[in-house]
Amino acid sequence: AQSVTQLGSHVSVSEGALVLLRCNYSSSVPPYLFWYVQYPNQGLQLLLKYTSAATLVKGINGFEAEFKKSETSFHLTKPSAHMSDAAEYFCAVSGGGGFKTIFGAGTRLFVKA
Amino acid sequence: GAVVSQHPSWVICKSGTSVKIECRSLDFQATTMFWYRQFPKQSLMLMATSNEGSKATYEQGVEKDKFLINHASLTLSTLTVTSAHPEDSSFYICSARGGLAGGPANTGELFFGEGSRLTVL
C-alpha cells in the first residue's frame, strides 16, 4: 500500500524567499515519486520525478527535491520564489508497473510581492 | 513528447442531457488512462481506470452507469456524463500512463490533459 502526506494545505512566502513544500510518503515497494503543479483551470504539469537514480532531483522552473529514504520524505524546494510560482502543488507516489499513482491533498503556494 | 489533449476545455449543458469528454494521447500509445474529478480547492479524486479494449475499472462510490468510459483505441478514451445534473458540475481531468514500446516508460508518471470544466444548469 502507498500513501502521501503533504504537510500544510497553504504555504505563503515573499517573492525572493525560499520555497519549501513538504511531502512524506509510505510505500511497500521502492517508490517512484513526483511533484506536479496545477494552475487554475488547468491539468497537472510534471515538475520533477524521482525514479531510483540520483536522490537530488532537479526539475523545471528552478525547483528541486531530495529523496530521503530514512525520512520517507520528498520535499520540494526553490531558492527564490517568483510570483508566477503561485499555484497548487501535488506530491504523488507510485510503485511503477501496475501500481496506481497516489496523490497528496495538495499545497497551495501563495507568493507575496 | 508524451502529450495528452483533452476536449472540450469548457462545456455548459442543461440538466438531463449527456456530455462527452475526450482524452487523447497525441504522440504515444496508452493502454491505460485515468479519469479524475476535482472539486474546488481539493485534490484529484480518481473515478476510474480506463483500459484499452476492456471495461473500465471504477472506484468505489462512482456510478458506472452515470459516468460511461470507453477506451476504444490506444490513443483515445472518452468519458460520458449521462443525464447530467447540477451536482455533476466539476472539473474533470484525464491522464495517461506510458509503458508501451516506443513511448514513455511506465514509472507511474502520468501525463495529464488540460482538464474539462463541466457546468450543468
JSON list of C-alpha atoms in Angstrom, two decimals:
[
{"chain": "A", "resi": 1, "resn": "ALA", "atom": "CA", "xyz": [0.00, 0.00, 0.00]},
{"chain": "A", "resi": 2, "resn": "GLN", "atom": "CA", "xyz": [1.10, 3.53, -0.66]},
{"chain": "A", "resi": 3, "resn": "SER", "atom": "CA", "xyz": [0.16, 6.91, 0.71]},
{"chain": "A", "resi": 4, "resn": "VAL", "atom": "CA", "xyz": [1.28, 10.51, 0.57]},
{"chain": "A", "resi": 5, "resn": "THR", "atom": "CA", "xyz": [1.03, 13.23, 3.17]},
{"chain": "A", "resi": 6, "resn": "GLN", "atom": "CA", "xyz": [1.59, 16.85, 2.29]},
{"chain": "A", "resi": 7, "resn": "LEU", "atom": "CA", "xyz": [2.19, 18.96, 5.34]},
{"chain": "A", "resi": 8, "resn": "GLY", "atom": "CA", "xyz": [0.41, 22.27, 5.10]},
{"chain": "A", "resi": 9, "resn": "SER", "atom": "CA", "xyz": [-2.52, 22.92, 2.82]},
{"chain": "A", "resi": 10, "resn": "HIS", "atom": "CA", "xyz": [-1.34, 26.51, 2.37]},
{"chain": "A", "resi": 11, "resn": "VAL", "atom": "CA", "xyz": [2.13, 27.99, 2.28]},
{"chain": "A", "resi": 12, "resn": "SER", "atom": "CA", "xyz": [2.80, 31.69, 1.91]},
{"chain": "A", "resi": 13, "resn": "VAL", "atom": "CA", "xyz": [6.19, 33.17, 1.08]},
{"chain": "A", "resi": 14, "resn": "SER", "atom": "CA", "xyz": [7.51, 36.51, -0.03]},
{"chain": "A", "resi": 15, "resn": "GLU", "atom": "CA", "xyz": [8.85, 36.97, -3.52]},
{"chain": "A", "resi": 16, "resn": "GLY", "atom": "CA", "xyz": [12.53, 36.05, -3.48]},
{"chain": "A", "resi": 17, "resn": "ALA", "atom": "CA", "xyz": [12.23, 33.87, -0.40]},
{"chain": "A", "resi": 18, "resn": "LEU", "atom": "CA", "xyz": [12.90, 30.16, -0.13]},
{"chain": "A", "resi": 19, "resn": "VAL", "atom": "CA", "xyz": [10.06, 27.85, -1.05]},
{"chain": "A", "resi": 20, "resn": "LEU", "atom": "CA", "xyz": [9.72, 24.61, 0.92]},
{"chain": "A", "resi": 21, "resn": "LEU", "atom": "CA", "xyz": [6.79, 22.29, 0.36]},
{"chain": "A", "resi": 22, "resn": "ARG", "atom": "CA", "xyz": [6.79, 19.14, 2.43]},
{"chain": "A", "resi": 23, "resn": "CYS", "atom": "CA", "xyz": [5.88, 15.64, 1.35]},
{"chain": "A", "resi": 24, "resn": "ASN", "atom": "CA", "xyz": [6.15, 12.36, 3.22]},
{"chain": "A", "resi": 25, "resn": "TYR", "atom": "CA", "xyz": [5.28, 9.04, 1.72]},
{"chain": "A", "resi": 26, "resn": "SER", "atom": "CA", "xyz": [4.83, 5.43, 2.60]},
{"chain": "A", "resi": 27, "resn": "SER", "atom": "CA", "xyz": [5.31, 2.59, 0.17]},
{"chain": "A", "resi": 28, "resn": "SER", "atom": "CA", "xyz": [5.55, -1.17, 0.40]},
{"chain": "A", "resi": 29, "resn": "VAL", "atom": "CA", "xyz": [7.79, -1.24, -2.68]},
{"chain": "A", "resi": 30, "resn": "PRO", "atom": "CA", "xyz": [10.61, 1.02, -3.87]},
{"chain": "A", "resi": 31, "resn": "PRO", "atom": "CA", "xyz": [8.77, 4.20, -4.74]},
{"chain": "A", "resi": 32, "resn": "TYR", "atom": "CA", "xyz": [8.67, 6.47, -7.70]},
{"chain": "A", "resi": 33, "resn": "LEU", "atom": "CA", "xyz": [7.94, 10.00, -6.51]},
{"chain": "A", "resi": 34, "resn": "PHE", "atom": "CA", "xyz": [6.60, 13.01, -8.34]},
{"chain": "A", "resi": 35, "resn": "TRP", "atom": "CA", "xyz": [5.78, 16.65, -7.87]},
{"chain": "A", "resi": 36, "resn": "TYR", "atom": "CA", "xyz": [3.12, 18.17, -10.09]},
{"chain": "A", "resi": 37, "resn": "VAL", "atom": "CA", "xyz": [1.97, 21.77, -10.36]},
{"chain": "A", "resi": 38, "resn": "GLN", "atom": "CA", "xyz": [-1.53, 22.89, -11.24]},
{"chain": "A", "resi": 39, "resn": "TYR", "atom": "CA", "xyz": [-2.50, 26.37, -12.32]},
{"chain": "A", "resi": 40, "resn": "PRO", "atom": "CA", "xyz": [-6.17, 27.43, -12.15]},
{"chain": "A", "resi": 41, "resn": "ASN", "atom": "CA", "xyz": [-8.44, 25.62, -14.58]},
{"chain": "A", "resi": 42, "resn": "GLN", "atom": "CA", "xyz": [-5.62, 23.55, -15.98]},
{"chain": "A", "resi": 43, "resn": "GLY", "atom": "CA", "xyz": [-4.43, 19.98, -15.77]},
{"chain": "A", "resi": 44, "resn": "LEU", "atom": "CA", "xyz": [-1.33, 18.93, -13.86]},
{"chain": "A", "resi": 45, "resn": "GLN", "atom": "CA", "xyz": [2.17, 19.52, -15.14]},
{"chain": "A", "resi": 46, "resn": "LEU", "atom": "CA", "xyz": [5.14, 17.46, -14.01]},
{"chain": "A", "resi": 47, "resn": "LEU", "atom": "CA", "xyz": [7.74, 19.48, -12.11]},
{"chain": "A", "resi": 48, "resn": "LEU", "atom": "CA", "xyz": [10.13, 16.66, -11.38]},
{"chain": "A", "resi": 49, "resn": "LYS", "atom": "CA", "xyz": [10.35, 12.97, -10.62]},
{"chain": "A", "resi": 50, "resn": "TYR", "atom": "CA", "xyz": [12.45, 10.50, -8.68]},
{"chain": "A", "resi": 51, "resn": "THR", "atom": "CA", "xyz": [12.80, 7.11, -10.31]},
{"chain": "A", "resi": 52, "resn": "SER", "atom": "CA", "xyz": [15.59, 5.48, -8.27]},
{"chain": "A", "resi": 53, "resn": "ALA", "atom": "CA", "xyz": [18.50, 7.33, -9.86]},
{"chain": "A", "resi": 54, "resn": "ALA", "atom": "CA", "xyz": [20.03, 10.41, -8.20]},
{"chain": "A", "resi": 55, "resn": "THR", "atom": "CA", "xyz": [18.41, 11.31, -4.88]},
{"chain": "A", "resi": 56, "resn": "LEU", "atom": "CA", "xyz": [18.58, 15.03, -5.60]},
{"chain": "A", "resi": 57, "resn": "VAL", "atom": "CA", "xyz": [16.29, 15.71, -8.48]},
{"chain": "A", "resi": 58, "resn": "LYS", "atom": "CA", "xyz": [16.18, 18.93, -10.43]},
{"chain": "A", "resi": 59, "resn": "GLY", "atom": "CA", "xyz": [13.06, 19.95, -12.23]},
{"chain": "A", "resi": 60, "resn": "ILE", "atom": "CA", "xyz": [11.64, 22.75, -14.26]},
{"chain": "A", "resi": 61, "resn": "ASN", "atom": "CA", "xyz": [11.34, 26.39, -13.16]},
{"chain": "A", "resi": 62, "resn": "GLY", "atom": "CA", "xyz": [14.21, 26.11, -10.69]},
{"chain": "A", "resi": 63, "resn": "PHE", "atom": "CA", "xyz": [12.55, 23.55, -8.43]},
{"chain": "A", "resi": 64, "resn": "GLU", "atom": "CA", "xyz": [14.34, 20.59, -6.92]},
{"chain": "A", "resi": 65, "resn": "ALA", "atom": "CA", "xyz": [13.54, 17.81, -4.49]},
{"chain": "A", "resi": 66, "resn": "GLU", "atom": "CA", "xyz": [15.58, 15.41, -2.46]},
{"chain": "A", "resi": 67, "resn": "PHE", "atom": "CA", "xyz": [14.59, 11.80, -1.86]},
{"chain": "A", "resi": 68, "resn": "LYS", "atom": "CA", "xyz": [15.43, 10.80, 1.71]},
{"chain": "A", "resi": 69, "resn": "LYS", "atom": "CA", "xyz": [14.64, 7.18, 2.29]},
{"chain": "A", "resi": 70, "resn": "SER", "atom": "CA", "xyz": [15.45, 7.29, 6.01]},
{"chain": "A", "resi": 71, "resn": "GLU", "atom": "CA", "xyz": [12.93, 10.08, 6.50]},
{"chain": "A", "resi": 72, "resn": "THR", "atom": "CA", "xyz": [10.47, 8.83, 3.84]},
{"chain": "A", "resi": 73, "resn": "SER", "atom": "CA", "xyz": [10.41, 12.36, 2.53]},
{"chain": "A", "resi": 74, "resn": "PHE", "atom": "CA", "xyz": [10.50, 14.08, -0.82]},
{"chain": "A", "resi": 75, "resn": "HIS", "atom": "CA", "xyz": [10.32, 17.79, -0.04]},
{"chain": "A", "resi": 76, "resn": "LEU", "atom": "CA", "xyz": [10.16, 20.34, -2.84]},
{"chain": "A", "resi": 77, "resn": "THR", "atom": "CA", "xyz": [12.32, 23.44, -2.71]},
{"chain": "A", "resi": 78, "resn": "LYS", "atom": "CA", "xyz": [13.14, 26.51, -4.73]},
{"chain": "A", "resi": 79, "resn": "PRO", "atom": "CA", "xyz": [15.75, 29.03, -3.58]},
{"chain": "A", "resi": 80, "resn": "SER", "atom": "CA", "xyz": [13.88, 32.13, -4.67]},
{"chain": "A", "resi": 81, "resn": "ALA", "atom": "CA", "xyz": [10.14, 32.36, -5.16]},
{"chain": "A", "resi": 82, "resn": "HIS", "atom": "CA", "xyz": [8.65, 34.17, -8.09]},
{"chain": "A", "resi": 83, "resn": "MET", "atom": "CA", "xyz": [5.13, 35.49, -8.39]},
{"chain": "A", "resi": 84, "resn": "SER", "atom": "CA", "xyz": [4.50, 33.02, -11.20]},
{"chain": "A", "resi": 85, "resn": "ASP", "atom": "CA", "xyz": [5.12, 30.14, -8.80]},
{"chain": "A", "resi": 86, "resn": "ALA", "atom": "CA", "xyz": [1.78, 30.76, -7.13]},
{"chain": "A", "resi": 87, "resn": "ALA", "atom": "CA", "xyz": [-0.18, 27.57, -7.81]},
{"chain": "A", "resi": 88, "resn": "GLU", "atom": "CA", "xyz": [-1.32, 24.27, -6.33]},
{"chain": "A", "resi": 89, "resn": "TYR", "atom": "CA", "xyz": [1.36, 21.65, -5.88]},
{"chain": "A", "resi": 90, "resn": "PHE", "atom": "CA", "xyz": [0.75, 17.92, -5.61]},
{"chain": "A", "resi": 91, "resn": "CYS", "atom": "CA", "xyz": [3.14, 15.26, -4.41]},
{"chain": "A", "resi": 92, "resn": "ALA", "atom": "CA", "xyz": [2.50, 11.75, -5.74]},
{"chain": "A", "resi": 93, "resn": "VAL", "atom": "CA", "xyz": [3.87, 8.24, -5.23]},
{"chain": "A", "resi": 94, "resn": "SER", "atom": "CA", "xyz": [3.74, 5.15, -7.38]},
{"chain": "A", "resi": 95, "resn": "GLY", "atom": "CA", "xyz": [5.25, 1.70, -7.33]},
{"chain": "A", "resi": 96, "resn": "GLY", "atom": "CA", "xyz": [5.55, 1.75, -11.10]},
{"chain": "A", "resi": 97, "resn": "GLY", "atom": "CA", "xyz": [4.20, -1.08, -13.19]},
{"chain": "A", "resi": 98, "resn": "GLY", "atom": "CA", "xyz": [0.60, -1.81, -12.35]},
{"chain": "A", "resi": 99, "resn": "PHE", "atom": "CA", "xyz": [0.52, 0.33, -9.24]},
{"chain": "A", "resi": 100, "resn": "LYS", "atom": "CA", "xyz": [-1.80, 3.30, -9.09]},
{"chain": "A", "resi": 101, "resn": "THR", "atom": "CA", "xyz": [-0.36, 6.74, -8.63]},
{"chain": "A", "resi": 102, "resn": "ILE", "atom": "CA", "xyz": [-1.45, 8.16, -5.29]},
{"chain": "A", "resi": 103, "resn": "PHE", "atom": "CA", "xyz": [-1.74, 11.92, -4.85]},
{"chain": "A", "resi": 104, "resn": "GLY", "atom": "CA", "xyz": [-1.39, 14.03, -1.78]},
{"chain": "A", "resi": 105, "resn": "ALA", "atom": "CA", "xyz": [-4.04, 16.54, -0.81]},
{"chain": "A", "resi": 106, "resn": "GLY", "atom": "CA", "xyz": [-2.12, 19.37, -2.37]},
{"chain": "A", "resi": 107, "resn": "THR", "atom": "CA", "xyz": [-0.43, 22.51, -1.08]},
{"chain": "A", "resi": 108, "resn": "ARG", "atom": "CA", "xyz": [-1.42, 25.91, -2.33]},
{"chain": "A", "resi": 109, "resn": "LEU", "atom": "CA", "xyz": [1.54, 28.24, -2.61]},
{"chain": "A", "resi": 110, "resn": "PHE", "atom": "CA", "xyz": [0.95, 31.97, -2.25]},
{"chain": "A", "resi": 111, "resn": "VAL", "atom": "CA", "xyz": [3.71, 34.40, -3.21]},
{"chain": "A", "resi": 112, "resn": "LYS", "atom": "CA", "xyz": [3.56, 37.89, -1.76]},
{"chain": "A", "resi": 113, "resn": "ALA", "atom": "CA", "xyz": [5.07, 40.86, -3.51]},
{"chain": "B", "resi": 1, "resn": "GLY", "atom": "CA", "xyz": [6.79, 14.15, -26.17]},
{"chain": "B", "resi": 2, "resn": "ALA", "atom": "CA", "xyz": [4.05, 12.47, -24.09]},
{"chain": "B", "resi": 3, "resn": "VAL", "atom": "CA", "xyz": [1.32, 14.99, -24.78]},
{"chain": "B", "resi": 4, "resn": "VAL", "atom": "CA", "xyz": [-2.25, 14.39, -23.72]},
{"chain": "B", "resi": 5, "resn": "SER", "atom": "CA", "xyz": [-5.06, 16.54, -25.06]},
{"chain": "B", "resi": 6, "resn": "GLN", "atom": "CA", "xyz": [-8.50, 16.84, -23.54]},
{"chain": "B", "resi": 7, "resn": "HIS", "atom": "CA", "xyz": [-11.57, 18.28, -25.21]},
{"chain": "B", "resi": 8, "resn": "PRO", "atom": "CA", "xyz": [-13.64, 20.28, -24.61]},
{"chain": "B", "resi": 9, "resn": "SER", "atom": "CA", "xyz": [-12.00, 22.60, -22.10]},
{"chain": "B", "resi": 10, "resn": "TRP", "atom": "CA", "xyz": [-15.31, 24.09, -21.07]},
{"chain": "B", "resi": 11, "resn": "VAL", "atom": "CA", "xyz": [-18.82, 22.80, -21.51]},
{"chain": "B", "resi": 12, "resn": "ILE", "atom": "CA", "xyz": [-22.16, 24.05, -20.32]},
{"chain": "B", "resi": 13, "resn": "CYS", "atom": "CA", "xyz": [-25.20, 21.86, -20.65]},
{"chain": "B", "resi": 14, "resn": "LYS", "atom": "CA", "xyz": [-28.77, 21.63, -19.50]},
{"chain": "B", "resi": 15, "resn": "SER", "atom": "CA", "xyz": [-29.82, 19.26, -16.77]},
{"chain": "B", "resi": 16, "resn": "GLY", "atom": "CA", "xyz": [-30.80, 15.87, -18.18]},
{"chain": "B", "resi": 17, "resn": "THR", "atom": "CA", "xyz": [-28.52, 15.97, -21.19]},
{"chain": "B", "resi": 18, "resn": "SER", "atom": "CA", "xyz": [-25.37, 13.92, -21.75]},
{"chain": "B", "resi": 19, "resn": "VAL", "atom": "CA", "xyz": [-21.89, 15.27, -22.26]},
{"chain": "B", "resi": 20, "resn": "LYS", "atom": "CA", "xyz": [-18.89, 13.53, -23.76]},
{"chain": "B", "resi": 21, "resn": "ILE", "atom": "CA", "xyz": [-15.30, 14.45, -22.90]},
{"chain": "B", "resi": 22, "resn": "GLU", "atom": "CA", "xyz": [-12.43, 13.14, -24.99]},
{"chain": "B", "resi": 23, "resn": "CYS", "atom": "CA", "xyz": [-8.90, 12.36, -23.87]},
{"chain": "B", "resi": 24, "resn": "ARG", "atom": "CA", "xyz": [-6.25, 11.71, -26.50]},
{"chain": "B", "resi": 25, "resn": "SER", "atom": "CA", "xyz": [-2.59, 10.78, -26.23]},
{"chain": "B", "resi": 26, "resn": "LEU", "atom": "CA", "xyz": [-1.13, 12.68, -29.16]},
{"chain": "B", "resi": 27, "resn": "ASP", "atom": "CA", "xyz": [2.35, 11.25, -29.55]},
{"chain": "B", "resi": 28, "resn": "PHE", "atom": "CA", "xyz": [2.31, 7.96, -27.72]},
{"chain": "B", "resi": 29, "resn": "GLN", "atom": "CA", "xyz": [0.07, 4.98, -27.21]},
{"chain": "B", "resi": 30, "resn": "ALA", "atom": "CA", "xyz": [-1.51, 4.42, -23.83]},
{"chain": "B", "resi": 31, "resn": "THR", "atom": "CA", "xyz": [-3.10, 1.17, -22.76]},
{"chain": "B", "resi": 32, "resn": "THR", "atom": "CA", "xyz": [-4.19, 2.80, -19.54]},
{"chain": "B", "resi": 33, "resn": "MET", "atom": "CA", "xyz": [-5.83, 6.15, -18.97]},
{"chain": "B", "resi": 34, "resn": "PHE", "atom": "CA", "xyz": [-7.30, 7.56, -15.81]},
{"chain": "B", "resi": 35, "resn": "TRP", "atom": "CA", "xyz": [-10.23, 9.84, -15.17]},
{"chain": "B", "resi": 36, "resn": "TYR", "atom": "CA", "xyz": [-10.31, 12.17, -12.20]},
{"chain": "B", "resi": 37, "resn": "ARG", "atom": "CA", "xyz": [-12.77, 14.58, -10.76]},
{"chain": "B", "resi": 38, "resn": "GLN", "atom": "CA", "xyz": [-11.60, 17.61, -8.88]},
{"chain": "B", "resi": 39, "resn": "PHE", "atom": "CA", "xyz": [-13.74, 19.73, -6.61]},
{"chain": "B", "resi": 40, "resn": "PRO", "atom": "CA", "xyz": [-12.74, 23.32, -5.90]},
{"chain": "B", "resi": 41, "resn": "LYS", "atom": "CA", "xyz": [-9.60, 23.59, -3.81]},
{"chain": "B", "resi": 42, "resn": "GLN", "atom": "CA", "xyz": [-9.34, 19.85, -3.41]},
{"chain": "B", "resi": 43, "resn": "SER", "atom": "CA", "xyz": [-7.10, 17.09, -4.67]},
{"chain": "B", "resi": 44, "resn": "LEU", "atom": "CA", "xyz": [-7.86, 14.80, -7.55]},
{"chain": "B", "resi": 45, "resn": "MET", "atom": "CA", "xyz": [-10.38, 12.06, -6.95]},
{"chain": "B", "resi": 46, "resn": "LEU", "atom": "CA", "xyz": [-9.76, 9.00, -9.11]},
{"chain": "B", "resi": 47, "resn": "MET", "atom": "CA", "xyz": [-13.01, 7.99, -10.74]},
{"chain": "B", "resi": 48, "resn": "ALA", "atom": "CA", "xyz": [-11.95, 5.12, -12.94]},
{"chain": "B", "resi": 49, "resn": "THR", "atom": "CA", "xyz": [-9.14, 3.40, -14.76]},
{"chain": "B", "resi": 50, "resn": "SER", "atom": "CA", "xyz": [-9.70, 3.05, -18.47]},
{"chain": "B", "resi": 51, "resn": "ASN", "atom": "CA", "xyz": [-8.08, 0.10, -20.20]},
{"chain": "B", "resi": 52, "resn": "GLU", "atom": "CA", "xyz": [-7.92, -0.17, -23.96]},
{"chain": "B", "resi": 53, "resn": "GLY", "atom": "CA", "xyz": [-10.16, -2.87, -25.27]},
{"chain": "B", "resi": 54, "resn": "SER", "atom": "CA", "xyz": [-11.76, -3.76, -21.97]},
{"chain": "B", "resi": 55, "resn": "LYS", "atom": "CA", "xyz": [-14.21, -2.41, -19.44]},
{"chain": "B", "resi": 56, "resn": "ALA", "atom": "CA", "xyz": [-13.17, 0.41, -17.20]},
{"chain": "B", "resi": 57, "resn": "THR", "atom": "CA", "xyz": [-12.49, -0.21, -13.55]},
{"chain": "B", "resi": 58, "resn": "TYR", "atom": "CA", "xyz": [-14.45, 2.18, -11.37]},
{"chain": "B", "resi": 59, "resn": "GLU", "atom": "CA", "xyz": [-13.50, 3.35, -7.91]},
{"chain": "B", "resi": 60, "resn": "GLN", "atom": "CA", "xyz": [-15.83, 2.69, -5.05]},
{"chain": "B", "resi": 61, "resn": "GLY", "atom": "CA", "xyz": [-18.75, 5.07, -4.98]},
{"chain": "B", "resi": 62, "resn": "VAL", "atom": "CA", "xyz": [-18.53, 6.08, -8.63]},
{"chain": "B", "resi": 63, "resn": "GLU", "atom": "CA", "xyz": [-21.66, 5.26, -10.62]},
{"chain": "B", "resi": 64, "resn": "LYS", "atom": "CA", "xyz": [-20.57, 3.40, -13.73]},
{"chain": "B", "resi": 65, "resn": "ASP", "atom": "CA", "xyz": [-23.92, 3.94, -15.42]},
{"chain": "B", "resi": 66, "resn": "LYS", "atom": "CA", "xyz": [-23.63, 7.64, -14.79]},
{"chain": "B", "resi": 67, "resn": "PHE", "atom": "CA", "xyz": [-20.06, 8.03, -15.94]},
{"chain": "B", "resi": 68, "resn": "LEU", "atom": "CA", "xyz": [-19.56, 5.91, -19.04]},
{"chain": "B", "resi": 69, "resn": "ILE", "atom": "CA", "xyz": [-15.99, 5.33, -20.06]},
{"chain": "B", "resi": 70, "resn": "ASN", "atom": "CA", "xyz": [-14.88, 3.97, -23.40]},
{"chain": "B", "resi": 71, "resn": "HIS", "atom": "CA", "xyz": [-11.30, 3.28, -24.41]},
{"chain": "B", "resi": 72, "resn": "ALA", "atom": "CA", "xyz": [-11.65, 2.08, -27.96]},
{"chain": "B", "resi": 73, "resn": "SER", "atom": "CA", "xyz": [-8.11, 2.73, -29.13]},
{"chain": "B", "resi": 74, "resn": "LEU", "atom": "CA", "xyz": [-4.62, 3.16, -27.74]},
{"chain": "B", "resi": 75, "resn": "THR", "atom": "CA", "xyz": [-4.88, 6.91, -28.14]},
{"chain": "B", "resi": 76, "resn": "LEU", "atom": "CA", "xyz": [-8.43, 7.76, -27.16]},
{"chain": "B", "resi": 77, "resn": "SER", "atom": "CA", "xyz": [-10.56, 7.43, -24.06]},
{"chain": "B", "resi": 78, "resn": "THR", "atom": "CA", "xyz": [-13.92, 9.11, -23.59]},
{"chain": "B", "resi": 79, "resn": "LEU", "atom": "CA", "xyz": [-15.95, 9.96, -20.51]},
{"chain": "B", "resi": 80, "resn": "THR", "atom": "CA", "xyz": [-19.67, 10.48, -21.00]},
{"chain": "B", "resi": 81, "resn": "VAL", "atom": "CA", "xyz": [-21.64, 12.03, -18.19]},
{"chain": "B", "resi": 82, "resn": "THR", "atom": "CA", "xyz": [-25.14, 10.75, -18.73]},
{"chain": "B", "resi": 83, "resn": "SER", "atom": "CA", "xyz": [-28.28, 12.59, -17.67]},
{"chain": "B", "resi": 84, "resn": "ALA", "atom": "CA", "xyz": [-26.18, 15.29, -16.12]},
{"chain": "B", "resi": 85, "resn": "HIS", "atom": "CA", "xyz": [-27.40, 17.19, -13.07]},
{"chain": "B", "resi": 86, "resn": "PRO", "atom": "CA", "xyz": [-26.04, 20.30, -11.39]},
{"chain": "B", "resi": 87, "resn": "GLU", "atom": "CA", "xyz": [-24.23, 18.20, -8.81]},
{"chain": "B", "resi": 88, "resn": "ASP", "atom": "CA", "xyz": [-22.16, 16.72, -11.64]},
{"chain": "B", "resi": 89, "resn": "SER", "atom": "CA", "xyz": [-20.67, 20.13, -12.29]},
{"chain": "B", "resi": 90, "resn": "SER", "atom": "CA", "xyz": [-16.96, 19.80, -11.71]},
{"chain": "B", "resi": 91, "resn": "PHE", "atom": "CA", "xyz": [-13.51, 19.82, -13.23]},
{"chain": "B", "resi": 92, "resn": "TYR", "atom": "CA", "xyz": [-12.73, 16.52, -14.93]},
{"chain": "B", "resi": 93, "resn": "ILE", "atom": "CA", "xyz": [-9.15, 15.59, -15.75]},
{"chain": "B", "resi": 94, "resn": "CYS", "atom": "CA", "xyz": [-7.75, 12.66, -17.67]},
{"chain": "B", "resi": 95, "resn": "SER", "atom": "CA", "xyz": [-4.26, 11.26, -17.63]},
{"chain": "B", "resi": 96, "resn": "ALA", "atom": "CA", "xyz": [-2.36, 8.56, -19.46]},
{"chain": "B", "resi": 97, "resn": "ARG", "atom": "CA", "xyz": [0.43, 6.28, -18.41]},
{"chain": "B", "resi": 98, "resn": "GLY", "atom": "CA", "xyz": [3.27, 5.06, -20.57]},
{"chain": "B", "resi": 99, "resn": "GLY", "atom": "CA", "xyz": [4.72, 1.58, -20.83]},
{"chain": "B", "resi": 100, "resn": "LEU", "atom": "CA", "xyz": [4.43, 0.55, -24.44]},
{"chain": "B", "resi": 101, "resn": "ALA", "atom": "CA", "xyz": [7.41, 0.18, -26.73]},
{"chain": "B", "resi": 102, "resn": "GLY", "atom": "CA", "xyz": [8.35, 3.43, -28.38]},
{"chain": "B", "resi": 103, "resn": "GLY", "atom": "CA", "xyz": [6.67, 5.54, -25.75]},
{"chain": "B", "resi": 104, "resn": "PRO", "atom": "CA", "xyz": [7.48, 6.77, -22.26]},
{"chain": "B", "resi": 105, "resn": "ALA", "atom": "CA", "xyz": [8.40, 4.11, -19.73]},
{"chain": "B", "resi": 106, "resn": "ASN", "atom": "CA", "xyz": [5.89, 3.07, -17.11]},
{"chain": "B", "resi": 107, "resn": "THR", "atom": "CA", "xyz": [7.31, 4.57, -13.95]},
{"chain": "B", "resi": 108, "resn": "GLY", "atom": "CA", "xyz": [3.97, 5.68, -12.66]},
{"chain": "B", "resi": 109, "resn": "GLU", "atom": "CA", "xyz": [4.44, 9.12, -14.18]},
{"chain": "B", "resi": 110, "resn": "LEU", "atom": "CA", "xyz": [1.17, 10.41, -15.51]},
{"chain": "B", "resi": 111, "resn": "PHE", "atom": "CA", "xyz": [0.66, 12.72, -18.43]},
{"chain": "B", "resi": 112, "resn": "PHE", "atom": "CA", "xyz": [-2.33, 14.94, -17.91]},
{"chain": "B", "resi": 113, "resn": "GLY", "atom": "CA", "xyz": [-4.84, 16.53, -20.19]},
{"chain": "B", "resi": 114, "resn": "GLU", "atom": "CA", "xyz": [-5.77, 20.16, -19.76]},
{"chain": "B", "resi": 115, "resn": "GLY", "atom": "CA", "xyz": [-8.96, 19.36, -17.90]},
{"chain": "B", "resi": 116, "resn": "SER", "atom": "CA", "xyz": [-12.61, 19.95, -18.74]},
{"chain": "B", "resi": 117, "resn": "ARG", "atom": "CA", "xyz": [-14.84, 22.27, -16.75]},
{"chain": "B", "resi": 118, "resn": "LEU", "atom": "CA", "xyz": [-18.41, 20.98, -16.81]},
{"chain": "B", "resi": 119, "resn": "THR", "atom": "CA", "xyz": [-21.25, 23.23, -15.72]},
{"chain": "B", "resi": 120, "resn": "VAL", "atom": "CA", "xyz": [-24.74, 21.74, -15.63]},
{"chain": "B", "resi": 121, "resn": "LEU", "atom": "CA", "xyz": [-27.55, 24.27, -15.48]}
]
